[in-house]
Amino acid sequence: MNKIITTTAVLLLTVLTGCKTVQPLYYYGSYDVNLYQHFKADDISVAEQISQLEETVQMADNKSLLIAPGILAHLGYLHLKQGELDSGFAYLEKEKALYPESEQYINFLIENAKGGKQ
């Protein structure tokens, strides 16, 4: 009888621990929708896209989650497109700091945004 109870308990614990959900590594928020809207470019202004992505970044901060790769770079690009150079370069630098593997690409973007001068 003890053996049956022990086996049942172990089996139950095994099943219950297998049901735990896993937190995603990165927070994407509404990035997929924002990216689609950016390339579609029919329905939403650049300012609205910036606002939505900044909200995504804020939500990630509020939830203490790591923002997904590319979001800060895209946000920086949108700021540059609006002529907001300081904000744009700041977001690109944040992307580079969070994801060092993107350094070469981000440096390329920064150099092109500055007109090839460095």
mmCIF file of C-alpha atoms in Angstrom:
data_model
loop_
_atom_site.group_PDB
_atom_site.id
_atom_site.type_symbol
_atom_site.label_atom_id
_atom_site.label_comp_id
_atom_site.label_asym_id
_atom_site.label_seq_id
_atom_site.Cartn_x
_atom_site.Cartn_y
_atom_site.Cartn_z
ATOM 1 C CA MET A 1 0.000 0.000 0.000
ATOM 2 C CA ASN A 2 2.856 2.396 0.860
ATOM 3 C CA LYS A 3 4.509 1.573 -2.429
ATOM 4 C CA ILE A 4 1.352 2.490 -4.359
ATOM 5 C CA ILE A 5 0.962 5.798 -2.495
ATOM 6 C CA THR A 6 4.632 6.682 -3.026
ATOM 7 C CA THR A 7 4.486 5.804 -6.720
ATOM 8 C CA THR A 8 1.285 7.797 -7.158
ATOM 9 C CA ALA A 9 2.788 10.804 -5.356
ATOM 10 C CA VAL A 10 5.958 10.714 -7.478
ATOM 11 C CA LEU A 11 3.929 10.362 -10.660
ATOM 12 C CA LEU A 12 1.635 13.227 -9.656
ATOM 13 C CA LEU A 13 4.592 15.506 -8.860
ATOM 14 C CA THR A 14 6.222 14.645 -12.169
ATOM 15 C CA VAL A 15 3.066 15.489 -14.101
ATOM 16 C CA LEU A 16 2.478 18.742 -12.221
ATOM 17 C CA THR A 17 6.015 20.022 -12.671
ATOM 18 C CA GLY A 18 5.797 19.287 -16.385
ATOM 19 C CA CYS A 19 2.839 21.692 -16.649
ATOM 20 C CA LYS A 20 4.746 24.771 -15.551
ATOM 21 C CA THR A 21 4.787 27.490 -18.205
ATOM 22 C CA VAL A 22 8.103 28.955 -19.217
ATOM 23 C CA GLN A 23 8.661 32.708 -19.301
ATOM 24 C CA PRO A 24 9.897 33.922 -22.691
ATOM 25 C CA LEU A 25 13.483 35.112 -22.792
ATOM 26 C CA TYR A 26 12.593 38.458 -24.386
ATOM 27 C CA TYR A 27 9.638 40.820 -24.232
ATOM 28 C CA TYR A 28 8.238 41.629 -27.680
ATOM 29 C CA GLY A 29 5.052 43.428 -26.693
ATOM 30 C CA SER A 30 3.372 44.729 -29.850
ATOM 31 C CA TYR A 31 6.579 44.705 -31.930
ATOM 32 C CA ASP A 32 5.302 42.281 -34.555
ATOM 33 C CA VAL A 33 2.252 44.474 -35.191
ATOM 34 C CA ASN A 34 4.404 47.622 -35.213
ATOM 35 C CA LEU A 35 6.847 46.115 -37.672
ATOM 36 C CA TYR A 36 4.024 45.056 -39.974
ATOM 37 C CA GLN A 37 2.528 48.538 -39.804
ATOM 38 C CA HIS A 38 5.916 50.084 -40.553
ATOM 39 C CA PHE A 39 6.370 48.125 -43.746
ATOM 40 C CA LYS A 40 2.746 48.457 -44.765
ATOM 41 C CA ALA A 41 2.980 52.209 -44.016
ATOM 42 C CA ASP A 42 -0.653 52.856 -44.886
ATOM 43 C CA ASP A 43 -2.430 53.099 -41.589
ATOM 44 C CA ILE A 44 -0.087 54.629 -39.035
ATOM 45 C CA SER A 45 2.254 57.597 -38.801
ATOM 46 C CA VAL A 46 5.879 57.364 -37.730
ATOM 47 C CA ALA A 47 5.033 59.314 -34.556
ATOM 48 C CA GLU A 48 2.378 56.732 -33.656
ATOM 49 C CA GLN A 49 4.823 53.899 -34.327
ATOM 50 C CA ILE A 50 7.354 55.578 -32.032
ATOM 51 C CA SER A 51 4.729 55.976 -29.326
ATOM 52 C CA GLN A 52 3.713 52.307 -29.524
ATOM 53 C CA LEU A 53 7.293 51.036 -29.458
ATOM 54 C CA GLU A 54 8.186 53.314 -26.549
ATOM 55 C CA GLU A 55 5.180 51.862 -24.722
ATOM 56 C CA THR A 56 6.534 48.360 -25.444
ATOM 57 C CA VAL A 57 9.929 49.348 -24.037
ATOM 58 C CA GLN A 58 8.261 50.846 -20.945
ATOM 59 C CA MET A 59 6.194 47.695 -20.377
ATOM 60 C CA ALA A 60 9.347 45.570 -20.559
ATOM 61 C CA ASP A 61 10.985 47.828 -17.973
ATOM 62 C CA ASN A 62 7.901 47.683 -15.734
ATOM 63 C CA LYS A 63 7.878 43.886 -15.897
ATOM 64 C CA SER A 64 11.675 43.681 -15.470
ATOM 65 C CA LEU A 65 11.951 41.765 -18.730
ATOM 66 C CA LEU A 66 14.665 42.016 -21.339
ATOM 67 C CA ILE A 67 13.499 43.857 -24.441
ATOM 68 C CA ALA A 68 13.709 41.782 -27.616
ATOM 69 C CA PRO A 69 16.642 42.312 -29.974
ATOM 70 C CA GLY A 70 15.922 44.807 -32.723
ATOM 71 C CA ILE A 71 13.234 46.813 -30.966
ATOM 72 C CA LEU A 72 15.555 49.541 -29.731
ATOM 73 C CA ALA A 73 17.321 49.686 -33.102
ATOM 74 C CA HIS A 74 13.991 50.015 -34.904
ATOM 75 C CA LEU A 75 12.915 52.709 -32.460
ATOM 76 C CA GLY A 76 16.197 54.521 -33.050
ATOM 77 C CA TYR A 77 15.661 54.295 -36.803
ATOM 78 C CA LEU A 78 12.170 55.776 -36.492
ATOM 79 C CA HIS A 79 13.501 58.675 -34.410
ATOM 80 C CA LEU A 80 16.184 59.316 -37.023
ATOM 81 C CA LYS A 81 13.509 59.236 -39.730
ATOM 82 C CA GLN A 82 11.639 61.947 -37.785
ATOM 83 C CA GLY A 83 14.820 64.049 -37.581
ATOM 84 C CA GLU A 84 15.208 63.423 -33.845
ATOM 85 C CA LEU A 85 18.921 62.622 -34.055
ATOM 86 C CA ASP A 86 19.761 62.620 -30.339
ATOM 87 C CA SER A 87 16.947 60.190 -29.476
ATOM 88 C CA GLY A 88 17.684 58.041 -32.498
ATOM 89 C CA PHE A 89 21.373 57.680 -31.735
ATOM 90 C CA ALA A 90 20.608 57.053 -28.049
ATOM 91 C CA TYR A 91 18.323 54.118 -28.885
ATOM 92 C CA LEU A 92 20.870 52.693 -31.313
ATOM 93 C CA GLU A 93 23.552 52.898 -28.608
ATOM 94 C CA LYS A 94 21.212 51.156 -26.138
ATOM 95 C CA GLU A 95 20.666 48.347 -28.653
ATOM 96 C CA LYS A 96 24.418 48.016 -29.092
ATOM 97 C CA ALA A 97 24.985 47.936 -25.308
ATOM 98 C CA LEU A 98 22.308 45.285 -24.709
ATOM 99 C CA TYR A 99 23.281 43.137 -27.686
ATOM 100 C CA PRO A 100 27.031 43.467 -28.339
ATOM 101 C CA GLU A 101 26.766 41.067 -31.277
ATOM 102 C CA SER A 102 24.881 43.831 -33.124
ATOM 103 C CA GLU A 103 27.715 46.339 -32.721
ATOM 104 C CA GLN A 104 29.024 46.123 -36.277
ATOM 105 C CA TYR A 105 25.573 46.556 -37.801
ATOM 106 C CA ILE A 106 24.570 49.359 -35.420
ATOM 107 C CA ASN A 107 27.849 51.175 -36.141
ATOM 108 C CA PHE A 108 27.038 50.851 -39.846
ATOM 109 C CA LEU A 109 23.592 52.395 -39.269
ATOM 110 C CA ILE A 110 25.028 55.218 -37.185
ATOM 111 C CA GLU A 111 27.696 55.961 -39.767
ATOM 112 C CA ASN A 112 25.106 56.069 -42.567
ATOM 113 C CA ALA A 113 22.801 58.298 -40.510
ATOM 114 C CA LYS A 114 25.664 60.727 -39.965
ATOM 115 C CA GLY A 115 26.288 60.815 -43.687
ATOM 116 C CA GLY A 116 29.294 58.497 -43.703
ATOM 117 C CA LYS A 117 31.380 60.806 -41.527
ATOM 118 C CA GLN A 118 33.092 59.458 -38.431
#
